[in-house]
XYZ file of C-alpha atoms in Angstrom:
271
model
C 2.335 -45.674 32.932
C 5.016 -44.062 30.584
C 6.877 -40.545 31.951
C 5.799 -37.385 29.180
C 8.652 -36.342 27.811
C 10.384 -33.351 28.711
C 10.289 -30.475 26.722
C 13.509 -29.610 25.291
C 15.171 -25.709 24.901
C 15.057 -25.675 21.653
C 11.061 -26.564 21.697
C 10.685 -24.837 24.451
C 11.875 -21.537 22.358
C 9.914 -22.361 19.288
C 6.708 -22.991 21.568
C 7.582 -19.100 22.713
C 8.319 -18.024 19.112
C 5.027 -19.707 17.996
C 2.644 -17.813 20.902
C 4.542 -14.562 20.284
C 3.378 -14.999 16.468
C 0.108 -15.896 17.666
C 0.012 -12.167 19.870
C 1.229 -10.059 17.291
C -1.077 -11.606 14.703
C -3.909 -10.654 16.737
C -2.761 -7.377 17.990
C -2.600 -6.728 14.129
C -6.090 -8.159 13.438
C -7.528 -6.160 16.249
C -5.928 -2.929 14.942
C -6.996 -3.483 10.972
C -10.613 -4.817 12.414
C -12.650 -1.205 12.080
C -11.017 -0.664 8.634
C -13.566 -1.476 5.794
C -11.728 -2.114 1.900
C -8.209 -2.889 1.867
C -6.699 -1.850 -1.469
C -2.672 -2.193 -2.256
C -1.309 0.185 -5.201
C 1.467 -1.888 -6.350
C 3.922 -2.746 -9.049
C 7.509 -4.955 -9.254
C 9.385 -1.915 -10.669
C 10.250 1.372 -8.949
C 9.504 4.926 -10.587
C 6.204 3.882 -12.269
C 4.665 6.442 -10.253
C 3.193 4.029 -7.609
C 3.194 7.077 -5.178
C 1.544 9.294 -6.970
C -0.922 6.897 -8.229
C -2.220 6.217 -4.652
C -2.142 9.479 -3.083
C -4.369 10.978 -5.699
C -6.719 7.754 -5.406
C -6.912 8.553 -2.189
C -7.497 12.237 -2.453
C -10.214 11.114 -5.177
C -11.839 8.996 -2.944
C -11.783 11.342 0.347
C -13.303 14.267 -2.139
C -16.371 11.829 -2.703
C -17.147 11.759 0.804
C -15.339 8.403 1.964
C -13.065 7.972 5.301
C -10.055 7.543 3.609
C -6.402 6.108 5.153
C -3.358 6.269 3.374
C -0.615 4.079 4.523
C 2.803 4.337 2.902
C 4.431 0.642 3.481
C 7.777 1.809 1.326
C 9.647 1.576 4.627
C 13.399 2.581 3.150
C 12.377 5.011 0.532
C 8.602 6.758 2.113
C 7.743 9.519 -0.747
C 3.738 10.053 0.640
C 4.755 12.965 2.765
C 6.202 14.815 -0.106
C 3.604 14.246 -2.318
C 0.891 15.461 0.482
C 3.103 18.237 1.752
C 2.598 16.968 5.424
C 5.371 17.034 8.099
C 3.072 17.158 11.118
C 3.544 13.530 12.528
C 1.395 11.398 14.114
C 0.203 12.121 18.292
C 0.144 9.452 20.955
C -3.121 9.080 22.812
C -3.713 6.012 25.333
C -0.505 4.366 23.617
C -1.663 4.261 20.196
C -0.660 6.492 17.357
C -3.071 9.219 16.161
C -2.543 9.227 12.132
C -1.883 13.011 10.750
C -4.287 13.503 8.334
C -4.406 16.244 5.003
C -6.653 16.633 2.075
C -9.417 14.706 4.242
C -6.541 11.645 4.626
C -5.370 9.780 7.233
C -1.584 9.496 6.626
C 0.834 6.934 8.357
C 4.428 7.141 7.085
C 8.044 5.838 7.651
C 8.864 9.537 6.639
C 7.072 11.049 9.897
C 10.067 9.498 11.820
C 13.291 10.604 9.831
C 15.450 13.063 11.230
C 16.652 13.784 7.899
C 14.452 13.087 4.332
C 17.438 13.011 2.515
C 19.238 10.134 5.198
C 19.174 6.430 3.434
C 17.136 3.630 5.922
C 19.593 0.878 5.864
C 17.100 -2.270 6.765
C 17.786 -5.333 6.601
C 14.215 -7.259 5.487
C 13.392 -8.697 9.198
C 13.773 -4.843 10.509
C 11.211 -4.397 7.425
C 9.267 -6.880 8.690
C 9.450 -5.730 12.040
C 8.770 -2.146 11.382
C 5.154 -2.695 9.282
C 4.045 -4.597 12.042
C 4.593 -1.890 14.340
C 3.341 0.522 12.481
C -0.162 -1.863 11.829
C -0.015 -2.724 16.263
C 0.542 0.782 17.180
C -1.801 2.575 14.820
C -5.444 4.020 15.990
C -7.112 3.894 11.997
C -10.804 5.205 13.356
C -12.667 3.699 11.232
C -12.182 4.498 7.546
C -14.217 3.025 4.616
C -10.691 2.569 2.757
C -7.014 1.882 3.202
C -5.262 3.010 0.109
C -1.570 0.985 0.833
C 1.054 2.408 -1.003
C 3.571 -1.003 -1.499
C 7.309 -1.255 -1.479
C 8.481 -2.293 -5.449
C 9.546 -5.726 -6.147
C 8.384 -9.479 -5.560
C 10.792 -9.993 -2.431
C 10.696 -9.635 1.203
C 8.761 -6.366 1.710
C 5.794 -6.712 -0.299
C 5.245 -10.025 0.726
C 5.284 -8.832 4.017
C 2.279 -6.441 3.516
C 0.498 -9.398 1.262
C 1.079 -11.320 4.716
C -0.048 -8.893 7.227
C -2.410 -6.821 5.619
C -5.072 -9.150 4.147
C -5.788 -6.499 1.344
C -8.907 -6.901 -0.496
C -7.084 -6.707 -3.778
C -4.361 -4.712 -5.953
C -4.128 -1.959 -8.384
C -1.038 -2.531 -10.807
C 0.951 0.483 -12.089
C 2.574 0.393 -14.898
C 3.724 2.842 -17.633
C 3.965 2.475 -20.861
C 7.684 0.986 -21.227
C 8.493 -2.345 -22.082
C 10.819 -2.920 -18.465
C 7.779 -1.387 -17.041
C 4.777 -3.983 -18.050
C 7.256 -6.386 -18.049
C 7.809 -6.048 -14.219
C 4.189 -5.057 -13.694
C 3.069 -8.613 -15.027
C 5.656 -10.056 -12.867
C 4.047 -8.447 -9.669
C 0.673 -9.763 -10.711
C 2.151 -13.188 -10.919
C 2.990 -12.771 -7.985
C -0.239 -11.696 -6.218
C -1.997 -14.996 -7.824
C 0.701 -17.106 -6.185
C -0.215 -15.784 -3.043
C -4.172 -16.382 -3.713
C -4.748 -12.387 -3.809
C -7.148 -10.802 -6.525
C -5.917 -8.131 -8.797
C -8.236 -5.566 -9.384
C -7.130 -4.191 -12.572
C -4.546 -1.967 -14.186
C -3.484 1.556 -14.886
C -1.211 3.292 -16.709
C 0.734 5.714 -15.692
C 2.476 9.202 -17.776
C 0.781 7.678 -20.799
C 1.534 9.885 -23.558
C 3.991 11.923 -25.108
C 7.321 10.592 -25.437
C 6.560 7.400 -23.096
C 4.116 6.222 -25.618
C 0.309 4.742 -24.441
C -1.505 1.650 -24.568
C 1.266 -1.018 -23.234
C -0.881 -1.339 -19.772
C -3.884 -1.691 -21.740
C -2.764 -4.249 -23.533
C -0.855 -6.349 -20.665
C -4.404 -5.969 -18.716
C -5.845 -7.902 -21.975
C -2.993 -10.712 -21.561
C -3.487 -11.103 -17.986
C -7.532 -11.427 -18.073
C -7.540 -8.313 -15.743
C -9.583 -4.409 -15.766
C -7.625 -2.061 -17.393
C -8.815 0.796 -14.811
C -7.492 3.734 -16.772
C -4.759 6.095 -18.204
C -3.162 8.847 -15.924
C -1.766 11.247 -18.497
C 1.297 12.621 -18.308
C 1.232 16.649 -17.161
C 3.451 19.131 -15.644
C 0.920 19.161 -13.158
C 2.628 16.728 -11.139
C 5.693 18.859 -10.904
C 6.497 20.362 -7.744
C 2.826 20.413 -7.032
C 1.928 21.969 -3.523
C -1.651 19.484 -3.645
C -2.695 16.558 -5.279
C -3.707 17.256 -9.023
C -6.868 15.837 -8.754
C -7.471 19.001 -6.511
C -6.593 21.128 -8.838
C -7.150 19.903 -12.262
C -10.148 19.028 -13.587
C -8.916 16.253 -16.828
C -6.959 14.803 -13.962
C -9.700 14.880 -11.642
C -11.554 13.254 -14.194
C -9.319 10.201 -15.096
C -8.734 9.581 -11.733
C -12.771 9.621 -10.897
C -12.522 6.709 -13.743
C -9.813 4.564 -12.182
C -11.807 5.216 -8.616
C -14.642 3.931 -9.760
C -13.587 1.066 -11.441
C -11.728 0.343 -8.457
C -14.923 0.720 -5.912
C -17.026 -1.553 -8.352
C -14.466 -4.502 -8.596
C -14.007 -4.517 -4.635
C -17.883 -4.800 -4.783
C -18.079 -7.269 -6.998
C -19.096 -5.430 -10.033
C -17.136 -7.349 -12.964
C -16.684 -5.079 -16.120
């Protein structure tokens, strides 16, 4: 009868590495259970207006009735709160953070725990890492009938982090009508199919004046994808003390389009 083998350190440590991985996974999966669709606002270049784009899908959403969470996974540069007007922060209750919630939506932010808006967040992409699965263990969601995830730019560690973690139902590219812009935006959809992930369509964002329109349209057409809709470009957006689609009724309007071309790709509804 042979002796087992002992266990060496190093196995030993990867065995403890391996069952941590296995806790937080399902700590995570636990916490994202009660939420219904899953839907990641995303493109590979910053300043296309990602932000904005899923606030006011949000808003749009939550104004038709829906239970509506907004989480803002831009970890080093978290613009939600702005856009919402919302510094109350989240409440502890039986260990788990309460989201604060405005405009009927529940808001989770990196912003809600800066001293200072205006201080840089210096992460390195495993303190990234470490601090989206935080927020996901530590957060009480309720139940909402959508997530709206507003991603970090880029086809690096961050947003694959969230592609990961999250198990998102699908993504809504922003682009605008630059060249740089679709050019990035194409990359990020690349992207999502190499990681098995369905793209739900596109939009284009400050389409119009001197940014031109159509480019999103037309990369949407290349890629096989919905082109979900325009968002025009207004001085609405500036400064605004609610989301536009509050207050506006053309922007109300195209972003009732993009919501429902959303809702009827996530159920199935191919147009």
């Amino acid at each position: 009868m042979t002796t087992p083998r002992k266990i060496t350190p190093a196995e030993e440590a990867r065995l403890a590495q391996a069952r941590r991985q296995f806790q937080e996974r399902k700590r995570i999966a636990d916490s994202l259970k009660s939420i219904g669709k899953r839907i990641g606002v995303y493109s590979g270049k910053g300043g296309v207006g990602k932000t904005t784009v899923a606030v006011n899908l949000a808003a749009t959403l939550a104004k038709q009735d829906h239970d509506v969470a907004l989480f803002d996974c831009d970890i080093d540069c978290p613009n939600v709160t702005r856009v919402l007007r919302i510094s109350e922060g989240p409440v502890v209750r039986d260990e788990r953070m309460i989201p604060s919630q405005r405009f009927g939506v529940k808001v989770m932010s990196m912003a809600f725990f800066q001293g200072n808006e205006e201080e840089a967040i210096i992460y390195r992409g495993p303190m990234i890492h470490n601090a989206i699965n935080q927020f996901l263990q530590m957060t009480n969601w309720g139940e909402p009938d959508y997530m709206v995830v507003d991603l970090p730019p880029g086809t690096s560690d961050a947003p694959l982090t969230v592609m990961q973690t999250l198990n998102l139902d699908g993504f809504v590219i922003v682009s605008t009508p630059q060249e740089l812009a679709t050019l990035d935006a194409k990359r990020s959809i690349n992207m999502i199919r190499k990681m098995n992930l369905d793209v739900l369509g596109v939009v284009e964002n400050m389409s119009g004046g001197l940014f031109g329109e159509g480019a999103a349209e037309e990369l949407a057409y290349e890629m096989g994808l919905p082109f979900l809709g325009a968002v025009t470009l207004r001085p609405d957006y500036l400064d605004a003390l609610e989301p536009p689609v509050l207050t506006n009724e053309d922007v109300a309007a195209e972003f009732d389009y993009i919501a429902l071309g959303v809702t009827r790709q996530l159920a199935g509804v191919r147009v």
